[in-house]
Structures are given as C-alpha cells and as structure tokens.
CSV table of C-alpha atoms in Angstrom, one decimal:
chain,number,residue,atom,x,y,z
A,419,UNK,CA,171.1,236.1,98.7
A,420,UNK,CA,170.3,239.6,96.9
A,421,UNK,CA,168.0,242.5,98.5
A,422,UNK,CA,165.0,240.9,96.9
A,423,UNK,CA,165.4,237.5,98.7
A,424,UNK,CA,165.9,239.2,102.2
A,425,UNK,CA,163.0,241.6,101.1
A,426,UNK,CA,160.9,238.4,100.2
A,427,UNK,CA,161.7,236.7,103.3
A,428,UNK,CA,160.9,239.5,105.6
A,429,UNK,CA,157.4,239.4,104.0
A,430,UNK,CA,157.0,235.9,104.3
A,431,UNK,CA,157.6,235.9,107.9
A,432,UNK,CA,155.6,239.2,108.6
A,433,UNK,CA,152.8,238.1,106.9
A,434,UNK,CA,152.7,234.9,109.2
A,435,UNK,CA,150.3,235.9,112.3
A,436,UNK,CA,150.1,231.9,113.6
A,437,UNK,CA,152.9,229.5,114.0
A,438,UNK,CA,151.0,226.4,112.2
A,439,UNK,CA,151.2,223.2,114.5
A,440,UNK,CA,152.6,221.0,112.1
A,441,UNK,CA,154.7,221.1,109.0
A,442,UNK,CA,153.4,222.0,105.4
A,443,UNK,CA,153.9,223.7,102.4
A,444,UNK,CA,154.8,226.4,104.5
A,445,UNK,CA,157.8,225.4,106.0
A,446,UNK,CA,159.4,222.5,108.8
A,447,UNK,CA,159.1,223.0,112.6
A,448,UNK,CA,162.4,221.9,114.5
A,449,UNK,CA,163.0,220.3,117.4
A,450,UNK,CA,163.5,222.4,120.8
A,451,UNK,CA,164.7,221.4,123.8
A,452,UNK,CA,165.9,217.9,124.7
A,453,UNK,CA,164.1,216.6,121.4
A,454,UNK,CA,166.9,214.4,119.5
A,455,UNK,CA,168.0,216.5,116.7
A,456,UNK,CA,167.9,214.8,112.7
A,457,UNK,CA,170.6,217.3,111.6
A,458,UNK,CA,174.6,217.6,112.6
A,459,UNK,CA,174.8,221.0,113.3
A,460,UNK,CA,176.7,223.8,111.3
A,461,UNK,CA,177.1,227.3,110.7
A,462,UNK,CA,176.9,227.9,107.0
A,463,UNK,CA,178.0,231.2,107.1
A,464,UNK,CA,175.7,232.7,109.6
A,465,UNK,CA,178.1,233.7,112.4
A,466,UNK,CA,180.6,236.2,112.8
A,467,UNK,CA,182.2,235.7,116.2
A,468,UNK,CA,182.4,232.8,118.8
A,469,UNK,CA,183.0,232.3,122.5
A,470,UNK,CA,182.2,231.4,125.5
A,471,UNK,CA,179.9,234.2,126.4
A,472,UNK,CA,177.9,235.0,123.2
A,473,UNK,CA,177.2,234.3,119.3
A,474,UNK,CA,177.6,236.9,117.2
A,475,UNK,CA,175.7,236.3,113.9
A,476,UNK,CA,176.3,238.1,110.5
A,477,UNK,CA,174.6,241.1,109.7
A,478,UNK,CA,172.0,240.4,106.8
A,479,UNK,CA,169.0,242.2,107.2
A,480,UNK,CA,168.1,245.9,105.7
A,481,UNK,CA,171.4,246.8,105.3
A,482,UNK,CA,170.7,246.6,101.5
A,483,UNK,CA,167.9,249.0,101.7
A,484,UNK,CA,169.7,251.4,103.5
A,485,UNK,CA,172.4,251.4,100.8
A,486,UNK,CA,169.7,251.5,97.5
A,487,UNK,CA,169.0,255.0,99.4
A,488,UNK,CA,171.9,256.0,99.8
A,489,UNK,CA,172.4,255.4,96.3
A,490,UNK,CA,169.5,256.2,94.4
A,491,UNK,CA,168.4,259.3,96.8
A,492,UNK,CA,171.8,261.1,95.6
A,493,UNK,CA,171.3,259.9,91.8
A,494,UNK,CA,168.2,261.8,92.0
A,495,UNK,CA,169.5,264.9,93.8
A,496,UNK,CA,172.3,264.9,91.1
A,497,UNK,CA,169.4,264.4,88.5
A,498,UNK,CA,167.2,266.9,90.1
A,499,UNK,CA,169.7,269.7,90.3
A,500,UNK,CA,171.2,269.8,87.1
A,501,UNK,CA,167.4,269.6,86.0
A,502,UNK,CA,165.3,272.1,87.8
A,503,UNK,CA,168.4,274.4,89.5
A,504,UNK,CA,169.6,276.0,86.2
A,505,UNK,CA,165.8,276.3,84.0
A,506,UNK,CA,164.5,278.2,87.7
A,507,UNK,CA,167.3,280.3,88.3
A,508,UNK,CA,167.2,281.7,85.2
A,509,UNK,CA,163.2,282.3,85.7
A,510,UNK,CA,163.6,283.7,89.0
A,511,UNK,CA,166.5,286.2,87.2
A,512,UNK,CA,164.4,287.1,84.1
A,513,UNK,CA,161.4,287.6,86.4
A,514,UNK,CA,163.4,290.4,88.5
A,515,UNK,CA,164.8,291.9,85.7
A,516,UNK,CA,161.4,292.7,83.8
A,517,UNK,CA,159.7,294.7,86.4
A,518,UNK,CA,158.7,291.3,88.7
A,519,UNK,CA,155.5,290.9,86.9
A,520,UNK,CA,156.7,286.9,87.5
A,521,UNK,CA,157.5,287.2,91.2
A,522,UNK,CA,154.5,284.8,91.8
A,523,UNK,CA,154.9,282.3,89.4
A,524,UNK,CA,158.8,282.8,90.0
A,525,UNK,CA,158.1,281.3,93.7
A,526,UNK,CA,156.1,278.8,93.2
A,527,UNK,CA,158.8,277.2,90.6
A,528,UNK,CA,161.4,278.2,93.5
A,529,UNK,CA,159.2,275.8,95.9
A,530,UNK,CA,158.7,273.2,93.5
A,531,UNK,CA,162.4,273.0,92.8
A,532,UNK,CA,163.5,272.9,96.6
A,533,UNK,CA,160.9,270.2,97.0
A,534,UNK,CA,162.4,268.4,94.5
A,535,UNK,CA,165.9,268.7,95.6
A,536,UNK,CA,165.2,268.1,99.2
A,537,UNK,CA,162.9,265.3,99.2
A,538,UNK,CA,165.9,262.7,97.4
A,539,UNK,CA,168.5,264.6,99.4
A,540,UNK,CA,166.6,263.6,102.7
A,541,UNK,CA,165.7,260.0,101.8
A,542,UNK,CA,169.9,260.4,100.9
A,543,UNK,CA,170.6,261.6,104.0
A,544,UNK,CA,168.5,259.3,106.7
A,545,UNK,CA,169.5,256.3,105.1
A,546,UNK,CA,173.2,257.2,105.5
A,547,UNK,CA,173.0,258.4,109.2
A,548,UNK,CA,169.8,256.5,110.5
A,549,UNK,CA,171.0,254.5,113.7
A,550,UNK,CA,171.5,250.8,112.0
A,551,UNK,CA,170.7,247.6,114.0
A,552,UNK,CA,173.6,245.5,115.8
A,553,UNK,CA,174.6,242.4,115.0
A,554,UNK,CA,172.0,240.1,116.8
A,555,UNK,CA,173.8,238.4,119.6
A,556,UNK,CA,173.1,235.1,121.7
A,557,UNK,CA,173.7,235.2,125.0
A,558,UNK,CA,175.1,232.2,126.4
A,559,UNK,CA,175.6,233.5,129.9
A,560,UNK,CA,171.7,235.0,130.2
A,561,UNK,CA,170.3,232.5,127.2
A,562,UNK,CA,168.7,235.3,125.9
A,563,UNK,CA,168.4,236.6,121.8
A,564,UNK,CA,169.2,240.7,121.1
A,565,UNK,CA,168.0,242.2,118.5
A,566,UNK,CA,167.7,245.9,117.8
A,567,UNK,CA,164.2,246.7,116.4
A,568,UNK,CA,163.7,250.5,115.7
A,569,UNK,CA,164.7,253.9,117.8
A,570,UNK,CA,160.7,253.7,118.6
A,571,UNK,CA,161.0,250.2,120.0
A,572,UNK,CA,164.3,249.9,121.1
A,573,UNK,CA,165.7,246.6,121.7
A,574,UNK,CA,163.9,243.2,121.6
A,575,UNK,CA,165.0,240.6,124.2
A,576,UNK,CA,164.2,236.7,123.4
A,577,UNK,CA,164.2,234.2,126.0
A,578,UNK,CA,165.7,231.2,124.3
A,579,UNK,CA,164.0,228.6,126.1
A,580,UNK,CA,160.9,230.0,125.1
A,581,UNK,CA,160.9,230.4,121.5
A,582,UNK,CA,159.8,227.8,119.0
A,583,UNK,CA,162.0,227.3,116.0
A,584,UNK,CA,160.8,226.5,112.0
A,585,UNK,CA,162.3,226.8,108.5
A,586,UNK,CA,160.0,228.8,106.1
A,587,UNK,CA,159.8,228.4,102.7
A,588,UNK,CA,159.3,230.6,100.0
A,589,UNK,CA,160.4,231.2,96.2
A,590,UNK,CA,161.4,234.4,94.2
A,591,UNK,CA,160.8,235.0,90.5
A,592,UNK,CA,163.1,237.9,89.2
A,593,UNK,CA,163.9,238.6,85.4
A,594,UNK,CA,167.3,236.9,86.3
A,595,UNK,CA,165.1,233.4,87.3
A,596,UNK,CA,163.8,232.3,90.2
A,597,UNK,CA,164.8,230.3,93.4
A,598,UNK,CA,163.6,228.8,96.5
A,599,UNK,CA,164.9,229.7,99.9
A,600,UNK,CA,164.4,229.3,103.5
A,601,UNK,CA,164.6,231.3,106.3
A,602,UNK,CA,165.8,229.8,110.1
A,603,UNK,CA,162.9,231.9,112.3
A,604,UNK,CA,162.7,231.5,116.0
A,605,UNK,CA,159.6,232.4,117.1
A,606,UNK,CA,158.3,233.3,120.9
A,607,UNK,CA,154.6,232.9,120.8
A,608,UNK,CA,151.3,234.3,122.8
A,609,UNK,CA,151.1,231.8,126.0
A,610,UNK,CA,147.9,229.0,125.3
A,611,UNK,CA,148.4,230.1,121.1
A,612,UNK,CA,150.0,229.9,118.5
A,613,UNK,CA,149.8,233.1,117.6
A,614,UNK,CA,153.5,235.0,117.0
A,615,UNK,CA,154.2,237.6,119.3
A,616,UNK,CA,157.8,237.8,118.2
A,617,UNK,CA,160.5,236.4,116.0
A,618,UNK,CA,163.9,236.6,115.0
A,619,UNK,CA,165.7,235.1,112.1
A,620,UNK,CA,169.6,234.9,113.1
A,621,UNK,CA,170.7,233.6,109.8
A,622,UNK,CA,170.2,235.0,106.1
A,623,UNK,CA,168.3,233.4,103.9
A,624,UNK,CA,169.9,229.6,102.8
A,625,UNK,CA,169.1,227.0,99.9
A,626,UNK,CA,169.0,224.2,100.6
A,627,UNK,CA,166.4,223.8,103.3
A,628,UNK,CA,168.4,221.7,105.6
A,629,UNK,CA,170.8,223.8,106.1
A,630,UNK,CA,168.9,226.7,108.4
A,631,UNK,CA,168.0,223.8,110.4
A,632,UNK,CA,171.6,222.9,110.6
A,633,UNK,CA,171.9,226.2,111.9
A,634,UNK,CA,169.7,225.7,114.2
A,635,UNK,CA,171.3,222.8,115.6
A,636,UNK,CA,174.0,224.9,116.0
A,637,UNK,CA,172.5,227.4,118.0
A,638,UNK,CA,171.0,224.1,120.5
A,639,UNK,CA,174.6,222.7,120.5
A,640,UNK,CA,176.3,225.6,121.8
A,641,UNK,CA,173.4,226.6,124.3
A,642,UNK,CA,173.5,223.1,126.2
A,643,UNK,CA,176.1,220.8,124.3
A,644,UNK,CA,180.2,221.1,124.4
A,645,UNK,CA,182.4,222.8,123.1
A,646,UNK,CA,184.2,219.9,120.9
A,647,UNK,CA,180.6,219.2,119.7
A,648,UNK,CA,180.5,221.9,117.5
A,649,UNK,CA,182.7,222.4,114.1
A,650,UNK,CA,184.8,224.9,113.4
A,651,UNK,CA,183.1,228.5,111.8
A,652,UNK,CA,183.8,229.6,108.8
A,653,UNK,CA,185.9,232.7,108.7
A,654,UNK,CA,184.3,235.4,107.8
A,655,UNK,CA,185.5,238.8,106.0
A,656,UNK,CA,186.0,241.6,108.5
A,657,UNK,CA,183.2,243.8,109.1
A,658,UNK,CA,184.8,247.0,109.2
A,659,UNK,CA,187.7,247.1,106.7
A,660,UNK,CA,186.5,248.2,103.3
A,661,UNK,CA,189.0,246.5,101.4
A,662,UNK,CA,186.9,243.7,102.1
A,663,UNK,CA,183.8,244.4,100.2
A,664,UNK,CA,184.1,242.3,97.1
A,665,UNK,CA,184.9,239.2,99.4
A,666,UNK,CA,182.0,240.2,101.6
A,667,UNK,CA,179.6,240.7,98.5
A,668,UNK,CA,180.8,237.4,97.5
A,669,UNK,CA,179.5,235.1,100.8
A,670,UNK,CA,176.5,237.2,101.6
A,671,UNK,CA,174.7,237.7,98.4
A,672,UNK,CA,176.4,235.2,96.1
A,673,UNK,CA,176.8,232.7,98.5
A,674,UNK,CA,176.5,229.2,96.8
A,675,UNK,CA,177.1,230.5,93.1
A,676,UNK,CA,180.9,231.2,94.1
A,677,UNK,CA,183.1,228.9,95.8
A,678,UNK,CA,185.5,228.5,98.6
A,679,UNK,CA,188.5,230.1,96.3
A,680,UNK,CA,185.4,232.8,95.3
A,681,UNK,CA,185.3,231.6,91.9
A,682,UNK,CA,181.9,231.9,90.0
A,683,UNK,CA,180.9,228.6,90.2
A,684,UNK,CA,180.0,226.9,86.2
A,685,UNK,CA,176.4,227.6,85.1
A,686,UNK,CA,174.2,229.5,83.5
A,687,UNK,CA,172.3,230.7,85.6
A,688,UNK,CA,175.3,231.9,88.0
A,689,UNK,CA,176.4,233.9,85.3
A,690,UNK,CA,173.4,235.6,84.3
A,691,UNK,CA,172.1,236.5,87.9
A,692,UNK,CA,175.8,237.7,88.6
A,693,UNK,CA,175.8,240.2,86.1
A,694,UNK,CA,172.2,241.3,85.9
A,695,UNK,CA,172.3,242.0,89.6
A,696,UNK,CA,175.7,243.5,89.4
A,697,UNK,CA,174.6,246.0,86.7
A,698,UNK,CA,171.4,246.7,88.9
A,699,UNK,CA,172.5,246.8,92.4
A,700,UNK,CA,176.9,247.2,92.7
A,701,UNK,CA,177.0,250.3,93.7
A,702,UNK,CA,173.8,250.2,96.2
A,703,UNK,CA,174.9,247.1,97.8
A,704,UNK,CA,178.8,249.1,97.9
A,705,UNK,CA,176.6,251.8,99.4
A,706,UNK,CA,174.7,249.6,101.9
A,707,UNK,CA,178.6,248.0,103.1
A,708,UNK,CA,179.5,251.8,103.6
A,709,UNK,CA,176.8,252.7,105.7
A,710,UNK,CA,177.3,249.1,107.5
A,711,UNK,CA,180.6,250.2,108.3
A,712,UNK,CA,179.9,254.3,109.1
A,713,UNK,CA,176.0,254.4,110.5
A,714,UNK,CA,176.1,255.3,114.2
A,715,UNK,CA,174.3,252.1,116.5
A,716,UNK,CA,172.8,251.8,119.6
A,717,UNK,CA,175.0,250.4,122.4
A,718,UNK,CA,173.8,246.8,123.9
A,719,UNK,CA,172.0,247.1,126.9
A,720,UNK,CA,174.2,246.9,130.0
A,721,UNK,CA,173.4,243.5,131.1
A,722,UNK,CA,174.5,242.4,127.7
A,723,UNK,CA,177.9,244.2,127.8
A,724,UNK,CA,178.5,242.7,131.2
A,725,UNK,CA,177.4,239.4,130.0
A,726,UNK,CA,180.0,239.3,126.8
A,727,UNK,CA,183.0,239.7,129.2
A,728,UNK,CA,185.0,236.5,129.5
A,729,UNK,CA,188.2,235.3,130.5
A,730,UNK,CA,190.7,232.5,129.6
A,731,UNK,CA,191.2,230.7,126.1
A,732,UNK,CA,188.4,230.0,123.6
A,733,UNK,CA,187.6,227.0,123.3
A,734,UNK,CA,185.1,227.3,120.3
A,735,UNK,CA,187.5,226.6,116.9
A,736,UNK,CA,187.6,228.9,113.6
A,737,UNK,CA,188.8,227.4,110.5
A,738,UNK,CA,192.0,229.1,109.5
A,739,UNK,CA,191.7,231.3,106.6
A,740,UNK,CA,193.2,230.4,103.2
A,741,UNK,CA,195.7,232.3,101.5
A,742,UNK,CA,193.2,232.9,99.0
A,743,UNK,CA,190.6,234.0,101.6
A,744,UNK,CA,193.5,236.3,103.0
A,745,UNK,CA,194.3,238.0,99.7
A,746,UNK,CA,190.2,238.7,99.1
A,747,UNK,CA,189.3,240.7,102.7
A,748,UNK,CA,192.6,242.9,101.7
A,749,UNK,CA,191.5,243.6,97.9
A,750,UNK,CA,194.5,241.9,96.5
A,751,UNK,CA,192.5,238.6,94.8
A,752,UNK,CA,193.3,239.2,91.1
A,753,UNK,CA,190.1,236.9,89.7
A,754,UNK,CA,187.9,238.3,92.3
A,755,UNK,CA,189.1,241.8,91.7
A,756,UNK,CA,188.5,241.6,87.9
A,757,UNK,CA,185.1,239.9,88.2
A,758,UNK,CA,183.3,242.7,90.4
A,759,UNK,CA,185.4,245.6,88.8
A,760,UNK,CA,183.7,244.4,85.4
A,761,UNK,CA,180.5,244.2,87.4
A,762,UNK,CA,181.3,248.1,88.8
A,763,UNK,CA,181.9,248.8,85.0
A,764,UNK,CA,179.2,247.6,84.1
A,765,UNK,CA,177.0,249.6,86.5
A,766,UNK,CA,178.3,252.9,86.1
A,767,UNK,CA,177.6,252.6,82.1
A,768,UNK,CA,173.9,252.0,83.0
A,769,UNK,CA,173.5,254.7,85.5
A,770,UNK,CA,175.9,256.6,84.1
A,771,UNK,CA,173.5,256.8,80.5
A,772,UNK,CA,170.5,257.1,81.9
A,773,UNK,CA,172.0,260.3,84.1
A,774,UNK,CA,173.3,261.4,80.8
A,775,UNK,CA,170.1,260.9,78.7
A,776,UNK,CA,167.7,262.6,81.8
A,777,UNK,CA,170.2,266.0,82.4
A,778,UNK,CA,171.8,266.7,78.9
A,779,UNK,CA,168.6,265.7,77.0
A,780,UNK,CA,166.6,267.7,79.7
C-alpha cells in the first residue's frame, strides 16, 4: 500500500481508545490462545527473516514520511535559494553602497531569507538523520513483541500472551480511487478494560481482510505450533542493497496490483494508481528506501540480542527465489526496469516544471 494507506491506518488505530468486545463495522477480533483457529496461517509478505529465536517482520511504517521530507524539504531549499538568495544579496549590496540608509530594512530581508532557507533545510535534514525504528521483532525465546517507539519513549516491550488481536477496517478515497484495507493490530489492554494501553501492527496494511488474520495465525503457529506447520515465506528483496528498490517498491506499495513475475497486473485501475502515484511520490518513496537503508537506529535491548542467538540448522523453510525475483533485487529485470524508469520520468517532468516555473518565473 502507498503512504496514504499506512497514514490512514495509523489514524484509524490511534483514534481507537477501546478495543470493542465484539466484531462490527469496525473490524474482526481473532482468536488468542488455545482458541481453534478459522484460518490456515500465512505470511503474505509481512516477514523478513525466520528462525528459531525470533520473527523479523518487514519494515512498513513511517518510512514514507521520512522520505517525502527528505524530498520535499530540499525541493524547497533549492526553490528557496535560487528565489530569495540572489533578489537579497543584491539588496544587502546596493544598501552598503548608497551610504547604508537600507541597513535596517537590509536585515530584516537577510532574516527572512535565512528563515526561509533553513526552516526546509532542517525539516531536510532531521528526516534524513533522525534515528529510524527497527524492524519489529518477535521473540520466540522471551515471547515478547519489540518495537521502537520514539528517542523520548524508547523501546516498547509486548508480552505476547497478553495482547488481544483484531483486524481493523477502513477505506481510502484518493483522486486515483479508493480502496478498503485492513490492518493486523495486537493490542495489550488496561487490566479489568477494554481500554488500549498499547498496540502494535506487525504487518502492513493487506486487502483482502482475511489475510491479516492469516497473518496472525502465523504469528500463533510459530509461537506454540511446529515448525513443519508453517509454510514457507516469501523471499523478500534485501533490505540494504539499493539495487533493489524498484523490486521492493513493487511488494510494499504495489503489492497485489503486480504479480509474482512483478508484472502490472491487467486493469484499470492498476494502471491509473501506478502512474498517478509514481508521478506524485517516486522520488520520495526512493528517498524514504534511502534513508531506510542510511538513518542511524537504536540497538535492541540486550536481552533481545542475547535472545536472537541460535545454533544449528533452521528449520523454518523460505521459498527459493525465482530467476525473475533474482534479476529484480540486482536491478537487471528489463520490464520492471522500464516500468518504474518511465514512472521516474515521469516525476522529474512534474517537479522538474514546477521548479522551473517558481525560480525562472520568480
């Protein structure tokens, strides 16, 4: 899903102060513990890394804001200077040069100018190096959920056993169309409530809604089931490798509109939102990969570390990747290369005009 459906979910779930006790228009509560489950279970995408000690899910959430300021904060310092710098250093000059009878007015233009330079180049500049959350992990070994919050709060710790799982529903309306999707949130509530002290949400957003609960099942099957009850992961594109963006763009924002071979899969619809959100948002979302891959993090606590350790085989399966999934994560798909370089193409022509029309018209 795009920024806007992540955005939209956090919302949804934020805006939620009471678990309700039974399902609705709202969303489905899940079985927990030794309830009999009414889904197989599966991945769908959401996890990264598997073994015996801990899940590792996909990074999804924020990463796309951090990249629309990394973006848009140094379109407008670009804008900004080429604006204001030139117009107030020739003030300033022609003020000196005439006796300073414009020294006063001279400064404040100077201030105004460095405000509007530095306030882009900051928003730039934290969104770039602000620590960046972890990958949630699930502890196997201490059955316990880690999820960085903020440098105020630190990290949040989850007791497994305690927190009550649901799928939430909501729907987005965008000029591209609009779409339902739910969002896998595990809860952990005030004792004698149902009042949400804390959540987390593992997976990103999915369509259709049995498949976060198929998720879910996941998660209970690898807590307290087997090993050879669980079916293979997905292979995911690498995290850190860059040549890897396109294929990663693909599963995490396109998800069910391309498929296995990351073709575009037939519709209208696919089309449309495809190239309306890669004229929008290419180069914030390439942004938002970069800063996945160069923000600095805060290391996992130390019972964590010590608890990821393991030893022997693993005996959790990974589908092998294709030949085609292969040739995306190194850049070398030709169809996939052509579709999200026309996309890039695309997005530089917009920004590019509008920078054009603001600093030479200016």
């Amino acid at each position: 899903m795009s920024r806007s459906t992540n955005k939209a979910a956090r919302d949804l779930l934020l805006g939620m102060k009471e678990l309700p006790d039974q399902g609705g228009g709202w969303g489905l509560l899940l079985p927990r513990g030794s309830a009999p489950a009414e889904q197989p279970p599966r991945a769908h995408g959401a996890v990264q890394a598997l073994n015996p000690a801990y899940i590792q899910f996909v990074p999804h959430a924020s990463v796309s804001n951090r990249g629309m300021g990394l973006f848009y904060g140094a379109w407008f310092l670009a804008v900004s200077a080429l604006m204001f710098i030139p117009g107030t250093a020739g003030f300033v000059v022609e003020s000196l040069t005439n006796g300073g009878e414009d020294v006063v007015p001279g400064l404040v233009m100077l201030a105004v100018t460095f405000l509007v330079i530095i306030c882009p180049f900051t928003w730039a500049y934290r969104s770039a190096r602000m620590p960046l959350a972890p990958p949630v992990i699930l502890s196997r070994t201490l059955r316990k959920f880690y999820v960085w919050v903020d440098r105020k709060r630190g990290w949040m710790v989850l007791d497994y056993d305690e927190l009550h799982p649901a799928v939430f529903r909501s729907a987005i309306v965008t000029t591209a169309g609009s779409a339902t999707f739910f969002v896998l949130g595990l809860a952990k509530l005030v004792p004698g409530t149902r009042r949400i002290a804390d959540q987390v949400n593992p997976a990103p957003p999915l369509f259709p809604a049995e498949r976060p609960e198929q998720v879910w099942e996941f998660i209970r099957t690898y807590m307290d089931g087997t090993p050879d009850a669980l079916p293979p992961i997905d292979p995911m594109p690498p995290l850190q490798d860059a040549r890897a963006d396109h294929a990663r763009m693909d599963r995490l924002l396109l998800q069910d509109m391309v498929d296995e071979h990351h073709r575009l899969k037939p519709g209208v619809f696919n089309k449309i939102y495809t190239w309306f959100w890669g004229g929008v948002s290419y180069w914030t979302e390439r942004c938002a990969l970069w800063v996945q891959r160069t923000a600095p993090r805060p290391e996992y606590p130390p019972e964590l570390r010590e608890a990821m350790q393991w030893e022997g085989e693993n005996p959790y399966r990974t589908r092998a990747p294709t030949a085609e999934e292969q040739q995306a994560w190194t850049g070398r798909l030709p169809h996939l290369r052509r579709r999200w370089l026309a996309a890039a193409a695309f997005s530089t022509l917009i920004y590019g005009s509008m920078f054009l029309i603001m600093t030479v018209g200016a």
